[in-house]
Tab-separated table of C-alpha atoms in Angstrom:
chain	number	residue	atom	x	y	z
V	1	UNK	CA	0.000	0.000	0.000
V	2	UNK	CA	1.424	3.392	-0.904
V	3	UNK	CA	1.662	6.288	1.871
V	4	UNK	CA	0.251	9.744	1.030
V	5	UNK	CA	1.838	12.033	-0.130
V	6	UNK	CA	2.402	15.108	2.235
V	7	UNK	CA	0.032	17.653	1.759
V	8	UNK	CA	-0.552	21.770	2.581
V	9	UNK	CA	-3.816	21.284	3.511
V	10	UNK	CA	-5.030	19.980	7.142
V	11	UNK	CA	-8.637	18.293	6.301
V	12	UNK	CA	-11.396	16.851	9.353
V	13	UNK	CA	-13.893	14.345	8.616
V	14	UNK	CA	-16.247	12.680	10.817
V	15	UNK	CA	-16.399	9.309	11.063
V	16	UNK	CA	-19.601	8.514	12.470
V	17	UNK	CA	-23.022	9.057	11.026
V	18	UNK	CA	-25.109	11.904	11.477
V	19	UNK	CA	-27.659	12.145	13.868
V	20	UNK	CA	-27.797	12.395	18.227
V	21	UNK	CA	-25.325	10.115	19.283
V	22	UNK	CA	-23.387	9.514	23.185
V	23	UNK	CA	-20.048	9.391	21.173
V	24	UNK	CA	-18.795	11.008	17.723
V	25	UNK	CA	-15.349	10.109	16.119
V	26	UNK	CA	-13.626	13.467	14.349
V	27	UNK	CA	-10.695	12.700	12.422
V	28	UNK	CA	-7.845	15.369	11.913
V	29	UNK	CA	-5.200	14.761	8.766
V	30	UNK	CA	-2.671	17.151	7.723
V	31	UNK	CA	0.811	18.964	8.460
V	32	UNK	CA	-0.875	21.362	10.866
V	33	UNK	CA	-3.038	18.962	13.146
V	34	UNK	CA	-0.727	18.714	16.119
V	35	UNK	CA	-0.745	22.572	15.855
V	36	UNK	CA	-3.957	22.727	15.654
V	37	UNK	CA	-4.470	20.256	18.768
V	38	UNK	CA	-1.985	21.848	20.749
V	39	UNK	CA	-3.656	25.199	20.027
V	40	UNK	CA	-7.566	23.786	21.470
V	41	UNK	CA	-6.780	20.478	23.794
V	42	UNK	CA	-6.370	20.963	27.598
V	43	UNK	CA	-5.080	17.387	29.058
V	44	UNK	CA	-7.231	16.692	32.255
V	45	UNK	CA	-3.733	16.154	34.236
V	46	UNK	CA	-3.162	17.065	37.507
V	47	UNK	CA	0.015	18.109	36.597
V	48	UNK	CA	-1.498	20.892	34.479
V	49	UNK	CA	0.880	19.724	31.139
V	50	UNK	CA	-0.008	20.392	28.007
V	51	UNK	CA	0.284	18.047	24.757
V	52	UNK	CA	4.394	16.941	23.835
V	53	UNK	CA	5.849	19.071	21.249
V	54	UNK	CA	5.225	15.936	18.767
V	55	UNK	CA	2.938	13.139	18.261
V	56	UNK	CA	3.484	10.019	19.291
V	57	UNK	CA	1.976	7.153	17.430
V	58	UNK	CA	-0.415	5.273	19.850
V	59	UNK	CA	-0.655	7.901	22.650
V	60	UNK	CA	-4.172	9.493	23.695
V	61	UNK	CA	-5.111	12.106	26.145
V	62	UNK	CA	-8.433	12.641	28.066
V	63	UNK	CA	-9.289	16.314	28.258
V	64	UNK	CA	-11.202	19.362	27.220
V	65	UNK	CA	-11.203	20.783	23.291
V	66	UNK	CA	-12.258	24.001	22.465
V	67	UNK	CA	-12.239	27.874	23.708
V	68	UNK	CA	-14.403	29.332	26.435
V	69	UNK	CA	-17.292	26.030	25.515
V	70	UNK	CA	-15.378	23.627	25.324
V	71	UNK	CA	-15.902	19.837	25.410
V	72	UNK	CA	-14.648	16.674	26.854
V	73	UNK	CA	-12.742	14.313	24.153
V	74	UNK	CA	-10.373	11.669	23.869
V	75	UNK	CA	-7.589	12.987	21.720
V	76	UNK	CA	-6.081	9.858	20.168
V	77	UNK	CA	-2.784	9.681	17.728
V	78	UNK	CA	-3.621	7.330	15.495
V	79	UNK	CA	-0.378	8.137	13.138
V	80	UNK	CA	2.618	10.411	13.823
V	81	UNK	CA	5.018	12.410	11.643
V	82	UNK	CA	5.089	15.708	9.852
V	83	UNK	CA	1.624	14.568	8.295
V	84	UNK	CA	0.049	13.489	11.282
V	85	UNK	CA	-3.611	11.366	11.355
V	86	UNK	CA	-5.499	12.583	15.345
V	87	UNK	CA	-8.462	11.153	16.519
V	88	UNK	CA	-10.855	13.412	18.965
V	89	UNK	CA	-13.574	11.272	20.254
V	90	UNK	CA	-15.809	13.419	21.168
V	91	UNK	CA	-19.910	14.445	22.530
V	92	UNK	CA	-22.132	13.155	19.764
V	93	UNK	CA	-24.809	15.967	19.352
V	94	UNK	CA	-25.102	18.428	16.458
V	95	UNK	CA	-24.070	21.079	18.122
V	96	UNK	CA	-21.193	19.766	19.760
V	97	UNK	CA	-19.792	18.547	16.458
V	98	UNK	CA	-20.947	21.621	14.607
V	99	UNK	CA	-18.852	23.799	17.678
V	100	UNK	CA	-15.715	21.716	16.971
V	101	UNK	CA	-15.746	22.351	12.915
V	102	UNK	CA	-16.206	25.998	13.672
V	103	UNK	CA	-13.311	26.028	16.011
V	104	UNK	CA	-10.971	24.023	13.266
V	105	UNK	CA	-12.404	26.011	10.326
V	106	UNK	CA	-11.385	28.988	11.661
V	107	UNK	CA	-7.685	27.404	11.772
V	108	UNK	CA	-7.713	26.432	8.463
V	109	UNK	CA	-8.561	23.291	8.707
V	110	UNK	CA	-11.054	22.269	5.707
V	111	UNK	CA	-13.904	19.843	6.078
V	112	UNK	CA	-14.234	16.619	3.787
V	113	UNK	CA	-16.066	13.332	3.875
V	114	UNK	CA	-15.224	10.244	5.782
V	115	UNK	CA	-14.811	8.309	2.557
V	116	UNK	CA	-12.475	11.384	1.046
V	117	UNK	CA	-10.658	11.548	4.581
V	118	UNK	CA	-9.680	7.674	3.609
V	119	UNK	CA	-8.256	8.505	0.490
V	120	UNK	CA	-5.687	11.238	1.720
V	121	UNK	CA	-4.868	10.081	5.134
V	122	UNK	CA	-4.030	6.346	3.647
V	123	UNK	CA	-2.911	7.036	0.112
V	124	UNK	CA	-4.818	4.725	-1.591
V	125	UNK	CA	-7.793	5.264	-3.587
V	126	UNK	CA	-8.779	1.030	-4.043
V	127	UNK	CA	-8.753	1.362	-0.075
V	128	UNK	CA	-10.847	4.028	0.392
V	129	UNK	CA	-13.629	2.977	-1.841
V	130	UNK	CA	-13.897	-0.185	-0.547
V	131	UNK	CA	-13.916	1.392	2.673
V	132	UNK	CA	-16.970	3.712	1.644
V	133	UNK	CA	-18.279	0.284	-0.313
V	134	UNK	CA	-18.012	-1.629	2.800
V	135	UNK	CA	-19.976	1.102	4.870
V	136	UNK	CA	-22.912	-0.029	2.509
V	137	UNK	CA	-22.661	-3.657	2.264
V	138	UNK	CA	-26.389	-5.004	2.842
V	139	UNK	CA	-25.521	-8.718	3.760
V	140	UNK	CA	-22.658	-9.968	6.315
V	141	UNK	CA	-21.707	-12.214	3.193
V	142	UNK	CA	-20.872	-9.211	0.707
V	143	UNK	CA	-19.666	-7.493	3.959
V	144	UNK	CA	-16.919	-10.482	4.081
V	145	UNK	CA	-16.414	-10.153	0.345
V	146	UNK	CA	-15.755	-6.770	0.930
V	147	UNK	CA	-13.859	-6.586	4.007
V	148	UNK	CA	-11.290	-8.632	1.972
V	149	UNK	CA	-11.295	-6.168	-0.962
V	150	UNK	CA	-10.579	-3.415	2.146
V	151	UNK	CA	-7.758	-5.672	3.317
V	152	UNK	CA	-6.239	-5.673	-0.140
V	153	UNK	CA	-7.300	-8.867	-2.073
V	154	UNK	CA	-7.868	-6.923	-5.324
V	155	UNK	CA	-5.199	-4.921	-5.259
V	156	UNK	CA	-3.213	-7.515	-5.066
V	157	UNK	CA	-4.662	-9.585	-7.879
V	158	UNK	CA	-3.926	-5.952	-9.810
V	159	UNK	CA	-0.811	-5.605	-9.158
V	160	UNK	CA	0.201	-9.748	-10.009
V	161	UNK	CA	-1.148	-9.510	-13.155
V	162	UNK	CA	0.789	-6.360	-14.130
V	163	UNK	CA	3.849	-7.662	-12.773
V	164	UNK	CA	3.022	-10.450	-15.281
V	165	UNK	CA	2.370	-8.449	-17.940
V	166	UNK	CA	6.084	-6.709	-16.970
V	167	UNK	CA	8.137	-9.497	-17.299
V	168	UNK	CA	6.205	-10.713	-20.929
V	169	UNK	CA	4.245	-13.561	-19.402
V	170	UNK	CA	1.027	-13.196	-21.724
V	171	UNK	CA	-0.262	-16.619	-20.376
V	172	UNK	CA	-0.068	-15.951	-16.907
V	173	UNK	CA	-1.839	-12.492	-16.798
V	174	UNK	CA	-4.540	-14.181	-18.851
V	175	UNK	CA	-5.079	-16.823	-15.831
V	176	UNK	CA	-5.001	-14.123	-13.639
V	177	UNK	CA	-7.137	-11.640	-15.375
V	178	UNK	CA	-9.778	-14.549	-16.580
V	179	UNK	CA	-9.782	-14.774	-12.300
V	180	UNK	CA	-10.472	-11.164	-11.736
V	181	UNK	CA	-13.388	-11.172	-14.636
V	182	UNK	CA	-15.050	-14.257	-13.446
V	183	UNK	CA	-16.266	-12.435	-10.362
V	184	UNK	CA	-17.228	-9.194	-12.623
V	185	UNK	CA	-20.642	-9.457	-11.741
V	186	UNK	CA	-20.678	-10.084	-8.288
V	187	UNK	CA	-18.949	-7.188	-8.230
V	188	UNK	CA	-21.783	-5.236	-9.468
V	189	UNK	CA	-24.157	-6.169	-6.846
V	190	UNK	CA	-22.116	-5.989	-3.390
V	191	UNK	CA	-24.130	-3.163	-2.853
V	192	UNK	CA	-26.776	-2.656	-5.050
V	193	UNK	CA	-28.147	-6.369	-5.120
V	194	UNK	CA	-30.381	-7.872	-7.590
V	195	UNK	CA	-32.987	-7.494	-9.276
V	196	UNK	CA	-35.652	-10.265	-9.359
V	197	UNK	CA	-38.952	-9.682	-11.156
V	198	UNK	CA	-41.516	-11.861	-10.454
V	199	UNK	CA	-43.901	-11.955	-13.789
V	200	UNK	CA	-46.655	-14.006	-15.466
V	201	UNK	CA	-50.471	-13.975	-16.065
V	202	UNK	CA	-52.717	-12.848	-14.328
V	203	UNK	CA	-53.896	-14.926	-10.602
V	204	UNK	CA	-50.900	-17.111	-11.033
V	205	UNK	CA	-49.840	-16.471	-7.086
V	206	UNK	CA	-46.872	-13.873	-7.765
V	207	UNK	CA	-47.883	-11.458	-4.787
V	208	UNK	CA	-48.357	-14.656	-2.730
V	209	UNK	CA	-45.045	-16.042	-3.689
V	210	UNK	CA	-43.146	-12.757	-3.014
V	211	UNK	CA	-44.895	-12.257	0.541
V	212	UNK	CA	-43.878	-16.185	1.006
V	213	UNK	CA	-40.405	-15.305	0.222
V	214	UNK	CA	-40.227	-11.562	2.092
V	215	UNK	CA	-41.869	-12.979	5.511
V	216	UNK	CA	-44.747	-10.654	5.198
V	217	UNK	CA	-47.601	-9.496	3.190
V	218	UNK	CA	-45.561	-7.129	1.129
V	219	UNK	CA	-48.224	-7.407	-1.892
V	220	UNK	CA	-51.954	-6.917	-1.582
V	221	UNK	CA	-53.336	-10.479	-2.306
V	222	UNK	CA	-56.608	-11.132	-4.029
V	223	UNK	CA	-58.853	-13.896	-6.141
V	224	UNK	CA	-59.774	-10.619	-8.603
V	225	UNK	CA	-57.508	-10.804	-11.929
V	226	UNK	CA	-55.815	-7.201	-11.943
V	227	UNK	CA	-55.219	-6.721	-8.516
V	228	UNK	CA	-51.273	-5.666	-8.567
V	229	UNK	CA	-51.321	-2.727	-10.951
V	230	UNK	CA	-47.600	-1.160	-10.141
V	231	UNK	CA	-43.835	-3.103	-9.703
V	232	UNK	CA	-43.961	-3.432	-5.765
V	233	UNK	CA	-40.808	-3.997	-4.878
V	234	UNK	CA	-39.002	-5.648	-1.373
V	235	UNK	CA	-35.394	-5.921	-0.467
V	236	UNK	CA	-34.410	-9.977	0.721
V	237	UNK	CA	-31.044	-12.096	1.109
V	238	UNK	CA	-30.756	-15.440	-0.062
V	239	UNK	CA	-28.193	-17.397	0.864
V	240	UNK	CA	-26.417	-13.948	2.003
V	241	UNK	CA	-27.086	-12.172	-1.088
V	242	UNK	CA	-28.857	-9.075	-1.277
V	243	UNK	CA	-32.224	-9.422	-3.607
V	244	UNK	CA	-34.676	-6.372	-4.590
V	245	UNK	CA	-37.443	-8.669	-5.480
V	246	UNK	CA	-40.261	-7.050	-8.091
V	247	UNK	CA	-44.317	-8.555	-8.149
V	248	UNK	CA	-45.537	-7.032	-11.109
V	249	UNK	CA	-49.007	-6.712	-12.762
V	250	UNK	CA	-50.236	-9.524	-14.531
V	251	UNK	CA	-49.378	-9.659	-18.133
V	252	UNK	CA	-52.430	-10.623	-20.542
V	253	UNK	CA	-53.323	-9.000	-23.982
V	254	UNK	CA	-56.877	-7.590	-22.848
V	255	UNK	CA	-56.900	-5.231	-19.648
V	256	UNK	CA	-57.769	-1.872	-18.805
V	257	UNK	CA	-56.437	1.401	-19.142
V	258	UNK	CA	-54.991	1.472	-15.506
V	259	UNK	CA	-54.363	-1.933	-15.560
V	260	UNK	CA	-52.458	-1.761	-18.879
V	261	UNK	CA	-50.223	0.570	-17.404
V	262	UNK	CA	-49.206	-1.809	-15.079
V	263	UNK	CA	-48.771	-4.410	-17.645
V	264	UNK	CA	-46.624	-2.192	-19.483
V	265	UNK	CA	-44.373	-1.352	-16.247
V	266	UNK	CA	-44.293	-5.264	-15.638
V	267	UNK	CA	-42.807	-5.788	-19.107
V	268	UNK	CA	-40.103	-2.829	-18.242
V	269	UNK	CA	-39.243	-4.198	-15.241
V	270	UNK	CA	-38.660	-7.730	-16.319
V	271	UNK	CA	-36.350	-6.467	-19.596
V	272	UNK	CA	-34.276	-4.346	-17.148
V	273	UNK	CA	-34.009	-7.456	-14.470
V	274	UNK	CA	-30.798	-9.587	-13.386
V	275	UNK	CA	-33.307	-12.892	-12.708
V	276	UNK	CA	-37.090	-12.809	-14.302
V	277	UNK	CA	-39.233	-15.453	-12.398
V	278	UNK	CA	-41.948	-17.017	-14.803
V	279	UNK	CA	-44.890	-18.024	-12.424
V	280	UNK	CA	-46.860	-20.947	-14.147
V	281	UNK	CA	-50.211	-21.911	-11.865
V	282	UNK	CA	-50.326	-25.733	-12.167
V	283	UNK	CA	-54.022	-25.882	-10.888
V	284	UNK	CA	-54.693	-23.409	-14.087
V	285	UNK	CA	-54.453	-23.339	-17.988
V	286	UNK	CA	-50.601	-22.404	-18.155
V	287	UNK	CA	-49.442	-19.561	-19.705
V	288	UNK	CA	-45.844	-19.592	-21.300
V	289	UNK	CA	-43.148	-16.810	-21.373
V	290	UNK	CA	-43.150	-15.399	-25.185
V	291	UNK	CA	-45.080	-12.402	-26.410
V	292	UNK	CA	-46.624	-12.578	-23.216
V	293	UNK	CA	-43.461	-12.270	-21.706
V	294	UNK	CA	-42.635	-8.606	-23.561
V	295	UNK	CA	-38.813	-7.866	-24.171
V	296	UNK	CA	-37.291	-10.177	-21.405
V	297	UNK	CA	-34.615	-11.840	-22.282
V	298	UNK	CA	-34.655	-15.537	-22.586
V	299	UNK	CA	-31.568	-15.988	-21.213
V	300	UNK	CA	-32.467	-14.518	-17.818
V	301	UNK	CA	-35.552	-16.386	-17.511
V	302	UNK	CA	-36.459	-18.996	-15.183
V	303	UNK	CA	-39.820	-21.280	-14.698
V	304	UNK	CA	-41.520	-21.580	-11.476
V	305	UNK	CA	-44.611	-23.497	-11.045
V	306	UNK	CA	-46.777	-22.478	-8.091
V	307	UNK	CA	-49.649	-23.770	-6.364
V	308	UNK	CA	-48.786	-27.500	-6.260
V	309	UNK	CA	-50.503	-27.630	-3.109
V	310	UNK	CA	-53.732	-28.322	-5.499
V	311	UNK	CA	-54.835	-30.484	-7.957
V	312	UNK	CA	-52.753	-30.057	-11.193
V	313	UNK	CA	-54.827	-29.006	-14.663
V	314	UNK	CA	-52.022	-30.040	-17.035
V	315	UNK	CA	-48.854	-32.528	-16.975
V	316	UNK	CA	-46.398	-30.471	-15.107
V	317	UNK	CA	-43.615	-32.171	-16.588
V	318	UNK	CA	-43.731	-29.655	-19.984
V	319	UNK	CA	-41.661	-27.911	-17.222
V	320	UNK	CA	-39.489	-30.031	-16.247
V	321	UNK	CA	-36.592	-27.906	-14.986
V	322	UNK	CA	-39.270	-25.998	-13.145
V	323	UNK	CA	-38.752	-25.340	-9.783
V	324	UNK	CA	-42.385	-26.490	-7.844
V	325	UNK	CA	-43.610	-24.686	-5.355
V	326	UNK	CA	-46.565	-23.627	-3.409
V	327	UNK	CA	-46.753	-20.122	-2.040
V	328	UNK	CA	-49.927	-21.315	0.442
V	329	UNK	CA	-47.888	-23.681	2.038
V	330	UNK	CA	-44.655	-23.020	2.110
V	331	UNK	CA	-43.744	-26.367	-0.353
V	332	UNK	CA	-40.609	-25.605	-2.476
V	333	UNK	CA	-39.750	-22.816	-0.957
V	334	UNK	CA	-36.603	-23.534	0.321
V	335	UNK	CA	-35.520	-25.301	-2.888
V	336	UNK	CA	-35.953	-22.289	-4.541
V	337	UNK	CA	-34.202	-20.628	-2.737
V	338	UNK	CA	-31.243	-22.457	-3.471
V	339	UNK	CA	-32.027	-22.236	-7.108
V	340	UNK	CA	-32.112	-18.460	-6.715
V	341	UNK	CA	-28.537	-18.380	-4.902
V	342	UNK	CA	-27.089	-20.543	-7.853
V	343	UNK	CA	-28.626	-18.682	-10.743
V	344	UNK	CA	-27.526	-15.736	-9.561
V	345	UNK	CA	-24.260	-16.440	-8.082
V	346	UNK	CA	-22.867	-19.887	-10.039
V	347	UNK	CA	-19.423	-19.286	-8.725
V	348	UNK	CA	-18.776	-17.563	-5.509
V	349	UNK	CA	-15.637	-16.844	-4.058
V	350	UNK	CA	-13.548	-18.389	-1.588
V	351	UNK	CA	-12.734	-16.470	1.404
V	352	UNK	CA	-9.660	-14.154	0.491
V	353	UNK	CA	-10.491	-14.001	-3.126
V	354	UNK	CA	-9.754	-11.048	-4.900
V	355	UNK	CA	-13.144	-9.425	-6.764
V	356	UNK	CA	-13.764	-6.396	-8.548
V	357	UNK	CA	-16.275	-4.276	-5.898
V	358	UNK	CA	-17.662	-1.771	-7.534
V	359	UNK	CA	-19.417	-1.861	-11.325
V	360	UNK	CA	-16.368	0.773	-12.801
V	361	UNK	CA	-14.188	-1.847	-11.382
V	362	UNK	CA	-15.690	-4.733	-13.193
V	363	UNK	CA	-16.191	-2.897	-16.187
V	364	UNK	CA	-12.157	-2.180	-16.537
V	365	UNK	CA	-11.509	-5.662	-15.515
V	366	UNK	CA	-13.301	-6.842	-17.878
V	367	UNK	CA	-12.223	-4.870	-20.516
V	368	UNK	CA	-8.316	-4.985	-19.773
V	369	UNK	CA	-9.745	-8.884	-20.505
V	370	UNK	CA	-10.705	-8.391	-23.584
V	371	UNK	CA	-7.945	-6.056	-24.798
V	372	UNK	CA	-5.407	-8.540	-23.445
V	373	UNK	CA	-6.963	-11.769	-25.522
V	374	UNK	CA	-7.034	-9.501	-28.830
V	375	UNK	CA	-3.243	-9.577	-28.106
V	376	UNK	CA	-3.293	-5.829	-27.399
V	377	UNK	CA	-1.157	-6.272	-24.017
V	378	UNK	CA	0.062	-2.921	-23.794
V	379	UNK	CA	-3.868	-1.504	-23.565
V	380	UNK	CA	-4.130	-3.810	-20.766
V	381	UNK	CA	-1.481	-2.803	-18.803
V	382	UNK	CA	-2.548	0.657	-19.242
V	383	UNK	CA	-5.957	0.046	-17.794
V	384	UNK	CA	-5.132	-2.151	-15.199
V	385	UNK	CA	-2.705	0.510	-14.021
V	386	UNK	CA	-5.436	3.190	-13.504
V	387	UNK	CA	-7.586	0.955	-11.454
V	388	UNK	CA	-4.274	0.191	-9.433
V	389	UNK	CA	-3.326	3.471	-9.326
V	390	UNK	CA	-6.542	6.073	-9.720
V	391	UNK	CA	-8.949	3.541	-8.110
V	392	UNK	CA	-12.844	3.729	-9.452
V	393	UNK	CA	-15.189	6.539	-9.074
V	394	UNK	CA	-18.647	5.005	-8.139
């Protein structure tokens, strides 16, 4: 990891969220910190001392910060040197944090973001972005994934295969790129998670099957044909990976003009999906993905036959790589489930492995990819070495 470099500008960021809080975390980066510190913190010592002339790595201080209102802190050294990195642990109220950034604006000291404070106080832009990716990880799985980007797992992966590009070994950075890429899309959805669309006809069970799935009645269920007229959506994990699952109007050629509207919003949300459900009703006439199905892709399309709890009204096995369930009971459920985990994420990675966390990230990994098997090596090294160097912008 590289250091940063030293800079003329002394920058505070708070670490903690907004909001009423017992304890806040400011954090003070620059050549003039200690100044700074020395300038506002009174030690609580009986010996009446004020702060050593430098900072010493490790080292923290319980007293008062601030002129005339002041408040009680923790001053902590978190780094020494000429570019020091302090720590003031502070009263977590509005006021008390918004009394502390007048007191260091007024010394010059400039406010930034915690996930910009991580860039310049560490010197490493792939760092700091998984740092800010990791603050918005939805699952504790993508939180692992991520913790081990944070650590340094990609950047290491980076920096292998341009050492193999370096030394000429084409076949090598291939192995190790064709790695990288393989977790491209995983990548993408760390954060965001995604997006599973429920669709079929009409009084096939899809609100059912999505309340079945979310725990609760997230969809308004009914016998009437028409009933879900907008894409309701609910946020779920399977497996410990973050799902924004869709129920959508039912899609038939003859509705209404309100109705139609949700037709036409199901169709948009199932073209625009990661994973589009197909809900067949085995106790009904079935209905097949097609024109029906409006511009989702095949590819992305999976059967599901629901209601197996009841009689069936047509040999189920024209589906056979259907995955049967009933939303009623709770039959199938847990099978699809897995399904869902396996379509979405065929090939997870081991603990430690290296994956592109952000979608600019997997984008230029997957492009260096490309321009490397084309045999242009030299347009791969030069992308891989702004993603090692620049980092992504999100």
């Amino acid at each position: 990891m590289s250091r940063p470099t030293p800079e003329s500008v002394t920058w505070v960021a708070c670490l903690t969220p907004p909001g009423s809080a017992a304890i806040a975390t400011l954090a003070l980066f620059g050549p003039d910190a200690w100044n700074v510190a020395q300038q506002l913190f009174r030690p609580a010592s009986r010996s009446g001392a004020g702060l050593p002339a430098e900072p010493e790595e490790g080292r923290f201080w319980f007293g008062r910060f601030g002129e005339g209102l002041a408040d009680e802190v923790v001053l902590a050294v978190k780094r020494g040197g000429p570019v020091p990195w302090l720590e003031l642990h502070c009263h977590g109220g509005r006021e008390v944090l918004r009394l502390l950034g007048d007191l260091l604006a007024a010394r010059g000291v400039r406010s930034c973001s915690w996930q910009e404070f991580e860039r310049r106080a560490t010197g490493d832009a792939l760092r700091a972005a998984a740092a800010g990716a990791l603050a918005e990880a939805p699952t504790s799985r993508t939180a692992a994934i991520l913790l081990d980007q944070y650590q340094g797992a990609f950047h290491r992966a980076v920096t292998a295969v341009l050492a193999a590009l370096e030394r000429g070994d084409l076949g090598e950075a291939d192995r190790q790129l064709t790695a990288l890429a393989r977790h491209a899309d995983l990548g993408r959805h760390l954060t965001a998670g995604w997006r599973v669309v429920v669709a079929g006809a009409a009084n096939v069970g899809k609100s059912s099957l999505v309340n079945a799935l979310a725990g609760y009645q997230r969809s308004i269920v009914s016998a009437t044909p028409g009933t879900t007229r907008d894409v309701v959506t609910t946020r779920i994990a399977v497996d410990g990976w973050p799902i924004e699952l869709a129920d959508t109007a039912g899609l038939r050629a003859e509705a209404a003009a309100l109705e139609g509207q949700g037709i036409e919003r199901a169709r948009a949300a199932a073209a625009a999906a990661d994973l589009c459900l197909w809900v067949l009703d085995a106790a009904g006439v079935p209905v097949w993905p097609g024109a029906e199905a409006g511009p989702a892709p095949a590819g992305k399309t999976r059967l599901l036959i629901n209601k197996i709890d009841l009689p069936p009204a047509w040999d189920l096995d024209q589906a056979k790589d259907a995955v049967r369930v009933s939303a009623r009971t709770g039959a199938g459920l847990a099978e699809l489930c897995e399904a869902l985990a396996r379509w979405l994420v065929p090939d997870p990675p081991p603990p430690g492995a290296a994956v592109p966390f952000t979608t600019r990230l997997a984008t230029r990994i997957e492009e260096a990819r490309r321009q490397l098997a084309a045999g242009r090596a030299e347009e791969a090294r030069q992308i891989l070495k702004m993603v090692a160097e620049d980092g992504p912008a999100r």
